[in-house]
Amino acid sequence: MLEGYYIVENSGVVPAERRFRFKDLKAWGYDLHLGTIEGERAYFVSKAGERQEGETYTIRGREYHIDETQKAIPKNARLLARIVIEKGRPYLEFWLEEGEQSFPLAKEDPGIILHRFWTGKGFNQLEKYVWSVGLTTDFFKDRVFVKSLPLPYEEYPPKVRRVLREVRDLHRDMTGFGRFVFQYYGEKGKAHSYRLWWLLPTIHLFDVEVSNEVDKILAMLD
């Protein structure tokens, strides 16, 4: 059983769907194209740098033609994404809505996309300490150097308390949901000895700014 732990928790319904920006899509490793699928006007994606304007190609028996590679989300359109669980496996589905039309873009393993995204952005803490990815994502970080009982909150130094404030602010301002469990064992030399578990809604981690903040917080005591 855990001893001497401190919890920062925002409960409620886990967010599973949200709107994203063009820079998020690029960070995931995709290009957005306008063209045709089987002769019908459509938006679709390919891996970044894989296809060129004017190219025609076939995937699973369907013909794609690229008229234009987009440099922004088109006017009057929205990029939306959600996490779904099917037969015990998570998927990220994302699509473009333009007026009354909806254009499915991709349905892929969120862990694969996050790996590509985080390594591309240099979010090394996220990549190193991720534990599982589903509707929520778990991070576990064990930096225990001091063999002792964890300290009570009253004995946390200012730097550690700042981390907890940053976690609370992120839950409140950026995700609306999360559970952060923390044990602090003191310092050895200049190294902080601690252990943490962090649960966050996966869909928010596809936001460049959210992932950047989580990565910074995970690194603050190193």
mmCIF file with all atom_site columns, C-alpha atoms in Angstrom:
data_model
loop_
_atom_site.group_PDB
_atom_site.id
_atom_site.type_symbol
_atom_site.label_atom_id
_atom_site.label_alt_id
_atom_site.label_comp_id
_atom_site.label_asym_id
_atom_site.label_entity_id
_atom_site.label_seq_id
_atom_site.pdbx_PDB_ins_code
_atom_site.Cartn_x
_atom_site.Cartn_y
_atom_site.Cartn_z
_atom_site.occupancy
_atom_site.B_iso_or_equiv
_atom_site.pdbx_formal_charge
_atom_site.auth_seq_id
_atom_site.auth_comp_id
_atom_site.auth_asym_id
_atom_site.auth_atom_id
_atom_site.pdbx_PDB_model_num
ATOM 1   C CA . MET A 1 1   ? 0.000   0.000  0.000   1.00 0.00 ? 1   MET A CA 1
ATOM 2   C CA . LEU A 1 2   ? 1.211   3.495  -0.760  1.00 0.00 ? 2   LEU A CA 1
ATOM 3   C CA . GLU A 1 3   ? 2.421   5.566  2.170   1.00 0.00 ? 3   GLU A CA 1
ATOM 4   C CA . GLY A 1 4   ? 2.906   9.292  2.499   1.00 0.00 ? 4   GLY A CA 1
ATOM 5   C CA . TYR A 1 5   ? 1.481   10.185 -0.865  1.00 0.00 ? 5   TYR A CA 1
ATOM 6   C CA . TYR A 1 6   ? 0.047   13.475 -2.094  1.00 0.00 ? 6   TYR A CA 1
ATOM 7   C CA . ILE A 1 7   ? -2.784  13.507 -4.657  1.00 0.00 ? 7   ILE A CA 1
ATOM 8   C CA . VAL A 1 8   ? -3.839  16.174 -7.142  1.00 0.00 ? 8   VAL A CA 1
ATOM 9   C CA . GLU A 1 9   ? -7.091  14.978 -8.686  1.00 0.00 ? 9   GLU A CA 1
ATOM 10  C CA . ASN A 1 10  ? -9.754  16.423 -10.974 1.00 0.00 ? 10  ASN A CA 1
ATOM 11  C CA . SER A 1 11  ? -12.484 13.860 -11.479 1.00 0.00 ? 11  SER A CA 1
ATOM 12  C CA . GLY A 1 12  ? -15.433 13.705 -13.843 1.00 0.00 ? 12  GLY A CA 1
ATOM 13  C CA . VAL A 1 13  ? -16.096 12.411 -17.324 1.00 0.00 ? 13  VAL A CA 1
ATOM 14  C CA . VAL A 1 14  ? -12.905 11.630 -19.254 1.00 0.00 ? 14  VAL A CA 1
ATOM 15  C CA . PRO A 1 15  ? -12.759 13.864 -22.359 1.00 0.00 ? 15  PRO A CA 1
ATOM 16  C CA . ALA A 1 16  ? -12.640 11.697 -25.501 1.00 0.00 ? 16  ALA A CA 1
ATOM 17  C CA . GLU A 1 17  ? -13.212 14.182 -28.350 1.00 0.00 ? 17  GLU A CA 1
ATOM 18  C CA . ARG A 1 18  ? -11.983 17.681 -29.127 1.00 0.00 ? 18  ARG A CA 1
ATOM 19  C CA . ARG A 1 19  ? -11.027 20.153 -31.834 1.00 0.00 ? 19  ARG A CA 1
ATOM 20  C CA . PHE A 1 20  ? -7.424  20.586 -33.003 1.00 0.00 ? 20  PHE A CA 1
ATOM 21  C CA . ARG A 1 21  ? -5.289  23.032 -34.962 1.00 0.00 ? 21  ARG A CA 1
ATOM 22  C CA . PHE A 1 22  ? -3.255  22.619 -38.128 1.00 0.00 ? 22  PHE A CA 1
ATOM 23  C CA . LYS A 1 23  ? 0.024   22.647 -36.176 1.00 0.00 ? 23  LYS A CA 1
ATOM 24  C CA . ASP A 1 24  ? -1.212  19.662 -34.155 1.00 0.00 ? 24  ASP A CA 1
ATOM 25  C CA . LEU A 1 25  ? -1.914  17.673 -37.328 1.00 0.00 ? 25  LEU A CA 1
ATOM 26  C CA . LYS A 1 26  ? 1.565   18.509 -38.639 1.00 0.00 ? 26  LYS A CA 1
ATOM 27  C CA . ALA A 1 27  ? 3.102   17.432 -35.332 1.00 0.00 ? 27  ALA A CA 1
ATOM 28  C CA . TRP A 1 28  ? 1.364   14.065 -35.651 1.00 0.00 ? 28  TRP A CA 1
ATOM 29  C CA . GLY A 1 29  ? 3.241   13.595 -38.920 1.00 0.00 ? 29  GLY A CA 1
ATOM 30  C CA . TYR A 1 30  ? 0.559   14.194 -41.560 1.00 0.00 ? 30  TYR A CA 1
ATOM 31  C CA . ASP A 1 31  ? 0.020   16.355 -44.627 1.00 0.00 ? 31  ASP A CA 1
ATOM 32  C CA . LEU A 1 32  ? -3.534  17.457 -45.422 1.00 0.00 ? 32  LEU A CA 1
ATOM 33  C CA . HIS A 1 33  ? -4.578  17.334 -49.064 1.00 0.00 ? 33  HIS A CA 1
ATOM 34  C CA . LEU A 1 34  ? -7.518  18.569 -51.136 1.00 0.00 ? 34  LEU A CA 1
ATOM 35  C CA . GLY A 1 35  ? -8.254  16.448 -54.174 1.00 0.00 ? 35  GLY A CA 1
ATOM 36  C CA . THR A 1 36  ? -10.457 13.550 -55.176 1.00 0.00 ? 36  THR A CA 1
ATOM 37  C CA . ILE A 1 37  ? -11.111 10.019 -53.988 1.00 0.00 ? 37  ILE A CA 1
ATOM 38  C CA . GLU A 1 38  ? -12.599 7.892  -56.767 1.00 0.00 ? 38  GLU A CA 1
ATOM 39  C CA . GLY A 1 39  ? -13.320 11.117 -58.643 1.00 0.00 ? 39  GLY A CA 1
ATOM 40  C CA . GLU A 1 40  ? -15.244 12.731 -55.749 1.00 0.00 ? 40  GLU A CA 1
ATOM 41  C CA . ARG A 1 41  ? -13.982 15.931 -54.105 1.00 0.00 ? 41  ARG A CA 1
ATOM 42  C CA . ALA A 1 42  ? -12.438 15.132 -50.729 1.00 0.00 ? 42  ALA A CA 1
ATOM 43  C CA . TYR A 1 43  ? -9.926  16.032 -48.078 1.00 0.00 ? 43  TYR A CA 1
ATOM 44  C CA . PHE A 1 44  ? -7.505  13.300 -47.011 1.00 0.00 ? 44  PHE A CA 1
ATOM 45  C CA . VAL A 1 45  ? -4.094  12.867 -45.380 1.00 0.00 ? 45  VAL A CA 1
ATOM 46  C CA . SER A 1 46  ? -0.789  11.160 -46.081 1.00 0.00 ? 46  SER A CA 1
ATOM 47  C CA . LYS A 1 47  ? 2.381   10.789 -44.032 1.00 0.00 ? 47  LYS A CA 1
ATOM 48  C CA . ALA A 1 48  ? 4.342   14.047 -44.076 1.00 0.00 ? 48  ALA A CA 1
ATOM 49  C CA . GLY A 1 49  ? 6.426   14.429 -47.222 1.00 0.00 ? 49  GLY A CA 1
ATOM 50  C CA . GLU A 1 50  ? 5.221   11.141 -48.698 1.00 0.00 ? 50  GLU A CA 1
ATOM 51  C CA . ARG A 1 51  ? 2.997   12.551 -51.492 1.00 0.00 ? 51  ARG A CA 1
ATOM 52  C CA . GLN A 1 52  ? 3.191   15.475 -53.900 1.00 0.00 ? 52  GLN A CA 1
ATOM 53  C CA . GLU A 1 53  ? 0.658   17.853 -55.480 1.00 0.00 ? 53  GLU A CA 1
ATOM 54  C CA . GLY A 1 54  ? -0.584  16.470 -58.781 1.00 0.00 ? 54  GLY A CA 1
ATOM 55  C CA . GLU A 1 55  ? 0.093   12.871 -57.722 1.00 0.00 ? 55  GLU A CA 1
ATOM 56  C CA . THR A 1 56  ? -2.414  10.078 -58.319 1.00 0.00 ? 56  THR A CA 1
ATOM 57  C CA . TYR A 1 57  ? -2.111  6.849  -56.366 1.00 0.00 ? 57  TYR A CA 1
ATOM 58  C CA . THR A 1 58  ? -4.185  3.861  -55.250 1.00 0.00 ? 58  THR A CA 1
ATOM 59  C CA . ILE A 1 59  ? -4.689  2.526  -51.709 1.00 0.00 ? 59  ILE A CA 1
ATOM 60  C CA . ARG A 1 60  ? -6.858  -0.541 -51.054 1.00 0.00 ? 60  ARG A CA 1
ATOM 61  C CA . GLY A 1 61  ? -8.341  -0.301 -54.513 1.00 0.00 ? 61  GLY A CA 1
ATOM 62  C CA . ARG A 1 62  ? -9.346  3.370  -54.209 1.00 0.00 ? 62  ARG A CA 1
ATOM 63  C CA . GLU A 1 63  ? -7.837  6.059  -56.409 1.00 0.00 ? 63  GLU A CA 1
ATOM 64  C CA . TYR A 1 64  ? -6.599  9.277  -54.798 1.00 0.00 ? 64  TYR A CA 1
ATOM 65  C CA . HIS A 1 65  ? -5.568  12.423 -56.642 1.00 0.00 ? 65  HIS A CA 1
ATOM 66  C CA . ILE A 1 66  ? -3.933  15.415 -54.913 1.00 0.00 ? 66  ILE A CA 1
ATOM 67  C CA . ASP A 1 67  ? -4.877  18.831 -56.281 1.00 0.00 ? 67  ASP A CA 1
ATOM 68  C CA . GLU A 1 68  ? -3.413  20.864 -53.440 1.00 0.00 ? 68  GLU A CA 1
ATOM 69  C CA . THR A 1 69  ? -1.548  20.251 -50.189 1.00 0.00 ? 69  THR A CA 1
ATOM 70  C CA . GLN A 1 70  ? -3.037  22.498 -47.531 1.00 0.00 ? 70  GLN A CA 1
ATOM 71  C CA . LYS A 1 71  ? -1.033  25.003 -45.492 1.00 0.00 ? 71  LYS A CA 1
ATOM 72  C CA . ALA A 1 72  ? -3.825  25.617 -42.970 1.00 0.00 ? 72  ALA A CA 1
ATOM 73  C CA . ILE A 1 73  ? -7.199  24.254 -41.962 1.00 0.00 ? 73  ILE A CA 1
ATOM 74  C CA . PRO A 1 74  ? -9.557  25.466 -44.733 1.00 0.00 ? 74  PRO A CA 1
ATOM 75  C CA . LYS A 1 75  ? -11.931 28.307 -43.907 1.00 0.00 ? 75  LYS A CA 1
ATOM 76  C CA . ASN A 1 76  ? -15.294 27.173 -42.550 1.00 0.00 ? 76  ASN A CA 1
ATOM 77  C CA . ALA A 1 77  ? -13.758 23.793 -41.631 1.00 0.00 ? 77  ALA A CA 1
ATOM 78  C CA . ARG A 1 78  ? -12.863 22.115 -38.333 1.00 0.00 ? 78  ARG A CA 1
ATOM 79  C CA . LEU A 1 79  ? -10.337 19.409 -37.513 1.00 0.00 ? 79  LEU A CA 1
ATOM 80  C CA . LEU A 1 80  ? -11.814 17.032 -34.926 1.00 0.00 ? 80  LEU A CA 1
ATOM 81  C CA . ALA A 1 81  ? -10.482 13.892 -33.270 1.00 0.00 ? 81  ALA A CA 1
ATOM 82  C CA . ARG A 1 82  ? -11.596 11.341 -30.716 1.00 0.00 ? 82  ARG A CA 1
ATOM 83  C CA . ILE A 1 83  ? -10.355 8.248  -28.916 1.00 0.00 ? 83  ILE A CA 1
ATOM 84  C CA . VAL A 1 84  ? -12.401 5.062  -29.324 1.00 0.00 ? 84  VAL A CA 1
ATOM 85  C CA . ILE A 1 85  ? -11.886 1.605  -27.836 1.00 0.00 ? 85  ILE A CA 1
ATOM 86  C CA . GLU A 1 86  ? -12.745 -1.348 -30.071 1.00 0.00 ? 86  GLU A CA 1
ATOM 87  C CA . LYS A 1 87  ? -12.205 -4.967 -29.015 1.00 0.00 ? 87  LYS A CA 1
ATOM 88  C CA . GLY A 1 88  ? -9.904  -3.811 -26.254 1.00 0.00 ? 88  GLY A CA 1
ATOM 89  C CA . ARG A 1 89  ? -7.722  -1.678 -28.521 1.00 0.00 ? 89  ARG A CA 1
ATOM 90  C CA . PRO A 1 90  ? -7.592  2.136  -28.596 1.00 0.00 ? 90  PRO A CA 1
ATOM 91  C CA . TYR A 1 91  ? -7.738  4.138  -31.813 1.00 0.00 ? 91  TYR A CA 1
ATOM 92  C CA . LEU A 1 92  ? -7.444  7.811  -32.669 1.00 0.00 ? 92  LEU A CA 1
ATOM 93  C CA . GLU A 1 93  ? -10.042 8.801  -35.272 1.00 0.00 ? 93  GLU A CA 1
ATOM 94  C CA . PHE A 1 94  ? -9.766  12.227 -36.849 1.00 0.00 ? 94  PHE A CA 1
ATOM 95  C CA . TRP A 1 95  ? -11.754 13.945 -39.539 1.00 0.00 ? 95  TRP A CA 1
ATOM 96  C CA . LEU A 1 96  ? -12.436 17.310 -41.172 1.00 0.00 ? 96  LEU A CA 1
ATOM 97  C CA . GLU A 1 97  ? -15.866 18.923 -41.065 1.00 0.00 ? 97  GLU A CA 1
ATOM 98  C CA . GLU A 1 98  ? -16.663 21.479 -43.757 1.00 0.00 ? 98  GLU A CA 1
ATOM 99  C CA . GLY A 1 99  ? -20.194 22.805 -43.567 1.00 0.00 ? 99  GLY A CA 1
ATOM 100 C CA . GLU A 1 100 ? -22.502 19.794 -43.682 1.00 0.00 ? 100 GLU A CA 1
ATOM 101 C CA . GLN A 1 101 ? -19.801 17.469 -45.016 1.00 0.00 ? 101 GLN A CA 1
ATOM 102 C CA . SER A 1 102 ? -17.510 15.246 -42.989 1.00 0.00 ? 102 SER A CA 1
ATOM 103 C CA . PHE A 1 103 ? -14.268 13.848 -44.429 1.00 0.00 ? 103 PHE A CA 1
ATOM 104 C CA . PRO A 1 104 ? -12.718 10.919 -42.505 1.00 0.00 ? 104 PRO A CA 1
ATOM 105 C CA . LEU A 1 105 ? -8.936  11.332 -42.469 1.00 0.00 ? 105 LEU A CA 1
ATOM 106 C CA . ALA A 1 106 ? -7.453  8.425  -40.495 1.00 0.00 ? 106 ALA A CA 1
ATOM 107 C CA . LYS A 1 107 ? -7.986  5.852  -37.752 1.00 0.00 ? 107 LYS A CA 1
ATOM 108 C CA . GLU A 1 108 ? -4.756  4.692  -36.124 1.00 0.00 ? 108 GLU A CA 1
ATOM 109 C CA . ASP A 1 109 ? -3.205  3.396  -32.925 1.00 0.00 ? 109 ASP A CA 1
ATOM 110 C CA . PRO A 1 110 ? -2.779  6.490  -30.706 1.00 0.00 ? 110 PRO A CA 1
ATOM 111 C CA . GLY A 1 111 ? 0.422   5.131  -29.200 1.00 0.00 ? 111 GLY A CA 1
ATOM 112 C CA . ILE A 1 112 ? 2.089   5.022  -32.614 1.00 0.00 ? 112 ILE A CA 1
ATOM 113 C CA . ILE A 1 113 ? 1.071   8.593  -33.411 1.00 0.00 ? 113 ILE A CA 1
ATOM 114 C CA . LEU A 1 114 ? 2.140   9.856  -29.973 1.00 0.00 ? 114 LEU A CA 1
ATOM 115 C CA . HIS A 1 115 ? 5.530   8.165  -30.370 1.00 0.00 ? 115 HIS A CA 1
ATOM 116 C CA . ARG A 1 116 ? 6.052   9.888  -33.725 1.00 0.00 ? 116 ARG A CA 1
ATOM 117 C CA . PHE A 1 117 ? 4.785   13.203 -32.331 1.00 0.00 ? 117 PHE A CA 1
ATOM 118 C CA . TRP A 1 118 ? 6.799   13.155 -29.085 1.00 0.00 ? 118 TRP A CA 1
ATOM 119 C CA . THR A 1 119 ? 10.068  12.040 -30.653 1.00 0.00 ? 119 THR A CA 1
ATOM 120 C CA . GLY A 1 120 ? 9.688   14.642 -33.403 1.00 0.00 ? 120 GLY A CA 1
ATOM 121 C CA . LYS A 1 121 ? 9.168   17.392 -30.843 1.00 0.00 ? 121 LYS A CA 1
ATOM 122 C CA . GLY A 1 122 ? 11.841  16.150 -28.445 1.00 0.00 ? 122 GLY A CA 1
ATOM 123 C CA . PHE A 1 123 ? 9.354   15.465 -25.628 1.00 0.00 ? 123 PHE A CA 1
ATOM 124 C CA . ASN A 1 124 ? 11.716  12.946 -24.054 1.00 0.00 ? 124 ASN A CA 1
ATOM 125 C CA . GLN A 1 125 ? 10.022  12.763 -20.651 1.00 0.00 ? 125 GLN A CA 1
ATOM 126 C CA . LEU A 1 126 ? 6.700   11.751 -22.202 1.00 0.00 ? 126 LEU A CA 1
ATOM 127 C CA . GLU A 1 127 ? 8.363   9.180  -24.426 1.00 0.00 ? 127 GLU A CA 1
ATOM 128 C CA . LYS A 1 128 ? 10.417  7.681  -21.589 1.00 0.00 ? 128 LYS A CA 1
ATOM 129 C CA . TYR A 1 129 ? 7.822   7.506  -18.828 1.00 0.00 ? 129 TYR A CA 1
ATOM 130 C CA . VAL A 1 130 ? 4.579   6.644  -20.646 1.00 0.00 ? 130 VAL A CA 1
ATOM 131 C CA . TRP A 1 131 ? 3.078   3.487  -19.149 1.00 0.00 ? 131 TRP A CA 1
ATOM 132 C CA . SER A 1 132 ? -0.122  2.795  -21.104 1.00 0.00 ? 132 SER A CA 1
ATOM 133 C CA . VAL A 1 133 ? -2.319  4.520  -23.691 1.00 0.00 ? 133 VAL A CA 1
ATOM 134 C CA . GLY A 1 134 ? -6.089  4.162  -23.926 1.00 0.00 ? 134 GLY A CA 1
ATOM 135 C CA . LEU A 1 135 ? -8.904  6.593  -23.274 1.00 0.00 ? 135 LEU A CA 1
ATOM 136 C CA . THR A 1 136 ? -6.508  7.852  -20.615 1.00 0.00 ? 136 THR A CA 1
ATOM 137 C CA . THR A 1 137 ? -2.708  7.738  -20.593 1.00 0.00 ? 137 THR A CA 1
ATOM 138 C CA . ASP A 1 138 ? -0.597  6.755  -17.589 1.00 0.00 ? 138 ASP A CA 1
ATOM 139 C CA . PHE A 1 139 ? 2.868   8.007  -16.790 1.00 0.00 ? 139 PHE A CA 1
ATOM 140 C CA . PHE A 1 140 ? 5.041   6.438  -14.095 1.00 0.00 ? 140 PHE A CA 1
ATOM 141 C CA . LYS A 1 141 ? 8.350   7.896  -12.955 1.00 0.00 ? 141 LYS A CA 1
ATOM 142 C CA . ASP A 1 142 ? 10.494  6.347  -10.217 1.00 0.00 ? 142 ASP A CA 1
ATOM 143 C CA . ARG A 1 143 ? 13.448  8.469  -9.079  1.00 0.00 ? 143 ARG A CA 1
ATOM 144 C CA . VAL A 1 144 ? 13.845  7.064  -5.557  1.00 0.00 ? 144 VAL A CA 1
ATOM 145 C CA . PHE A 1 145 ? 17.451  7.303  -4.320  1.00 0.00 ? 145 PHE A CA 1
ATOM 146 C CA . VAL A 1 146 ? 16.808  7.694  -0.585  1.00 0.00 ? 146 VAL A CA 1
ATOM 147 C CA . LYS A 1 147 ? 15.745  4.572  1.309   1.00 0.00 ? 147 LYS A CA 1
ATOM 148 C CA . SER A 1 148 ? 13.276  5.972  3.808   1.00 0.00 ? 148 SER A CA 1
ATOM 149 C CA . LEU A 1 149 ? 9.611   6.664  4.384   1.00 0.00 ? 149 LEU A CA 1
ATOM 150 C CA . PRO A 1 150 ? 8.117   9.354  2.130   1.00 0.00 ? 150 PRO A CA 1
ATOM 151 C CA . LEU A 1 151 ? 7.912   12.797 3.687   1.00 0.00 ? 151 LEU A CA 1
ATOM 152 C CA . PRO A 1 152 ? 4.657   14.603 4.553   1.00 0.00 ? 152 PRO A CA 1
ATOM 153 C CA . TYR A 1 153 ? 3.618   17.607 2.470   1.00 0.00 ? 153 TYR A CA 1
ATOM 154 C CA . GLU A 1 154 ? 4.661   19.997 5.254   1.00 0.00 ? 154 GLU A CA 1
ATOM 155 C CA . GLU A 1 155 ? 8.295   18.999 4.668   1.00 0.00 ? 155 GLU A CA 1
ATOM 156 C CA . TYR A 1 156 ? 8.290   19.427 0.882   1.00 0.00 ? 156 TYR A CA 1
ATOM 157 C CA . PRO A 1 157 ? 10.776  22.072 -0.298  1.00 0.00 ? 157 PRO A CA 1
ATOM 158 C CA . PRO A 1 158 ? 9.549   25.042 -2.406  1.00 0.00 ? 158 PRO A CA 1
ATOM 159 C CA . LYS A 1 159 ? 10.596  23.477 -5.722  1.00 0.00 ? 159 LYS A CA 1
ATOM 160 C CA . VAL A 1 160 ? 8.505   20.373 -5.075  1.00 0.00 ? 160 VAL A CA 1
ATOM 161 C CA . ARG A 1 161 ? 5.481   22.434 -4.051  1.00 0.00 ? 161 ARG A CA 1
ATOM 162 C CA . ARG A 1 162 ? 5.865   24.403 -7.276  1.00 0.00 ? 162 ARG A CA 1
ATOM 163 C CA . VAL A 1 163 ? 5.564   21.160 -9.265  1.00 0.00 ? 163 VAL A CA 1
ATOM 164 C CA . LEU A 1 164 ? 2.290   20.378 -7.515  1.00 0.00 ? 164 LEU A CA 1
ATOM 165 C CA . ARG A 1 165 ? 0.980   23.882 -8.301  1.00 0.00 ? 165 ARG A CA 1
ATOM 166 C CA . GLU A 1 166 ? 1.920   23.396 -11.961 1.00 0.00 ? 166 GLU A CA 1
ATOM 167 C CA . VAL A 1 167 ? 0.015   20.095 -12.020 1.00 0.00 ? 167 VAL A CA 1
ATOM 168 C CA . ARG A 1 168 ? -3.073  21.713 -10.482 1.00 0.00 ? 168 ARG A CA 1
ATOM 169 C CA . ASP A 1 169 ? -2.899  24.573 -13.001 1.00 0.00 ? 169 ASP A CA 1
ATOM 170 C CA . LEU A 1 170 ? -2.598  22.167 -15.937 1.00 0.00 ? 170 LEU A CA 1
ATOM 171 C CA . HIS A 1 171 ? -5.572  20.102 -14.792 1.00 0.00 ? 171 HIS A CA 1
ATOM 172 C CA . ARG A 1 172 ? -7.659  23.233 -14.296 1.00 0.00 ? 172 ARG A CA 1
ATOM 173 C CA . ASP A 1 173 ? -6.664  25.193 -17.407 1.00 0.00 ? 173 ASP A CA 1
ATOM 174 C CA . MET A 1 174 ? -5.743  22.618 -20.054 1.00 0.00 ? 174 MET A CA 1
ATOM 175 C CA . THR A 1 175 ? -7.234  19.161 -19.451 1.00 0.00 ? 175 THR A CA 1
ATOM 176 C CA . GLY A 1 176 ? -10.081 19.517 -16.939 1.00 0.00 ? 176 GLY A CA 1
ATOM 177 C CA . PHE A 1 177 ? -9.326  15.998 -15.769 1.00 0.00 ? 177 PHE A CA 1
ATOM 178 C CA . GLY A 1 178 ? -6.389  14.150 -14.264 1.00 0.00 ? 178 GLY A CA 1
ATOM 179 C CA . ARG A 1 179 ? -4.948  12.245 -11.311 1.00 0.00 ? 179 ARG A CA 1
ATOM 180 C CA . PHE A 1 180 ? -1.421  12.879 -10.035 1.00 0.00 ? 180 PHE A CA 1
ATOM 181 C CA . VAL A 1 181 ? -0.080  10.728 -7.174  1.00 0.00 ? 181 VAL A CA 1
ATOM 182 C CA . PHE A 1 182 ? 3.231   11.791 -5.665  1.00 0.00 ? 182 PHE A CA 1
ATOM 183 C CA . GLN A 1 183 ? 5.659   10.504 -3.035  1.00 0.00 ? 183 GLN A CA 1
ATOM 184 C CA . TYR A 1 184 ? 8.671   12.563 -1.958  1.00 0.00 ? 184 TYR A CA 1
ATOM 185 C CA . TYR A 1 185 ? 11.661  11.110 -0.103  1.00 0.00 ? 185 TYR A CA 1
ATOM 186 C CA . GLY A 1 186 ? 13.945  14.120 0.254   1.00 0.00 ? 186 GLY A CA 1
ATOM 187 C CA . GLU A 1 187 ? 17.238  14.990 -1.428  1.00 0.00 ? 187 GLU A CA 1
ATOM 188 C CA . LYS A 1 188 ? 20.503  13.164 -1.925  1.00 0.00 ? 188 LYS A CA 1
ATOM 189 C CA . GLY A 1 189 ? 23.179  15.633 -2.920  1.00 0.00 ? 189 GLY A CA 1
ATOM 190 C CA . LYS A 1 190 ? 21.273  17.925 -5.274  1.00 0.00 ? 190 LYS A CA 1
ATOM 191 C CA . ALA A 1 191 ? 18.991  15.172 -6.590  1.00 0.00 ? 191 ALA A CA 1
ATOM 192 C CA . HIS A 1 192 ? 15.352  14.978 -5.527  1.00 0.00 ? 192 HIS A CA 1
ATOM 193 C CA . SER A 1 193 ? 14.158  11.505 -4.579  1.00 0.00 ? 193 SER A CA 1
ATOM 194 C CA . TYR A 1 194 ? 10.526  10.893 -5.588  1.00 0.00 ? 194 TYR A CA 1
ATOM 195 C CA . ARG A 1 195 ? 8.010   8.657  -7.293  1.00 0.00 ? 195 ARG A CA 1
ATOM 196 C CA . LEU A 1 196 ? 4.934   9.741  -9.290  1.00 0.00 ? 196 LEU A CA 1
ATOM 197 C CA . TRP A 1 197 ? 1.989   8.337  -11.180 1.00 0.00 ? 197 TRP A CA 1
ATOM 198 C CA . TRP A 1 198 ? 0.060   10.603 -13.556 1.00 0.00 ? 198 TRP A CA 1
ATOM 199 C CA . LEU A 1 199 ? -3.186  9.848  -15.359 1.00 0.00 ? 199 LEU A CA 1
ATOM 200 C CA . LEU A 1 200 ? -4.338  12.239 -18.113 1.00 0.00 ? 200 LEU A CA 1
ATOM 201 C CA . PRO A 1 201 ? -6.956  12.168 -20.893 1.00 0.00 ? 201 PRO A CA 1
ATOM 202 C CA . THR A 1 202 ? -5.221  10.857 -24.001 1.00 0.00 ? 202 THR A CA 1
ATOM 203 C CA . ILE A 1 203 ? -7.054  13.138 -26.422 1.00 0.00 ? 203 ILE A CA 1
ATOM 204 C CA . HIS A 1 204 ? -5.514  16.248 -24.831 1.00 0.00 ? 204 HIS A CA 1
ATOM 205 C CA . LEU A 1 205 ? -1.992  14.885 -25.236 1.00 0.00 ? 205 LEU A CA 1
ATOM 206 C CA . PHE A 1 206 ? -2.385  15.268 -29.003 1.00 0.00 ? 206 PHE A CA 1
ATOM 207 C CA . ASP A 1 207 ? -2.342  19.036 -28.424 1.00 0.00 ? 207 ASP A CA 1
ATOM 208 C CA . VAL A 1 208 ? 1.208   20.374 -28.889 1.00 0.00 ? 208 VAL A CA 1
ATOM 209 C CA . GLU A 1 209 ? 0.874   22.873 -26.037 1.00 0.00 ? 209 GLU A CA 1
ATOM 210 C CA . VAL A 1 210 ? -0.524  20.335 -23.550 1.00 0.00 ? 210 VAL A CA 1
ATOM 211 C CA . SER A 1 211 ? 2.181   17.761 -24.287 1.00 0.00 ? 211 SER A CA 1
ATOM 212 C CA . ASN A 1 212 ? 4.832   20.465 -24.002 1.00 0.00 ? 212 ASN A CA 1
ATOM 213 C CA . GLU A 1 213 ? 3.597   21.477 -20.542 1.00 0.00 ? 213 GLU A CA 1
ATOM 214 C CA . VAL A 1 214 ? 3.347   17.884 -19.290 1.00 0.00 ? 214 VAL A CA 1
ATOM 215 C CA . ASP A 1 215 ? 6.869   17.177 -20.526 1.00 0.00 ? 215 ASP A CA 1
ATOM 216 C CA . LYS A 1 216 ? 8.194   20.264 -18.724 1.00 0.00 ? 216 LYS A CA 1
ATOM 217 C CA . ILE A 1 217 ? 6.508   19.306 -15.449 1.00 0.00 ? 217 ILE A CA 1
ATOM 218 C CA . LEU A 1 218 ? 7.859   15.757 -15.589 1.00 0.00 ? 218 LEU A CA 1
ATOM 219 C CA . ALA A 1 219 ? 11.376  17.202 -15.948 1.00 0.00 ? 219 ALA A CA 1
ATOM 220 C CA . MET A 1 220 ? 11.151  19.860 -13.243 1.00 0.00 ? 220 MET A CA 1
ATOM 221 C CA . LEU A 1 221 ? 12.722  17.823 -10.421 1.00 0.00 ? 221 LEU A CA 1
ATOM 222 C CA . ASP A 1 222 ? 15.526  16.257 -12.473 1.00 0.00 ? 222 ASP A CA 1
#
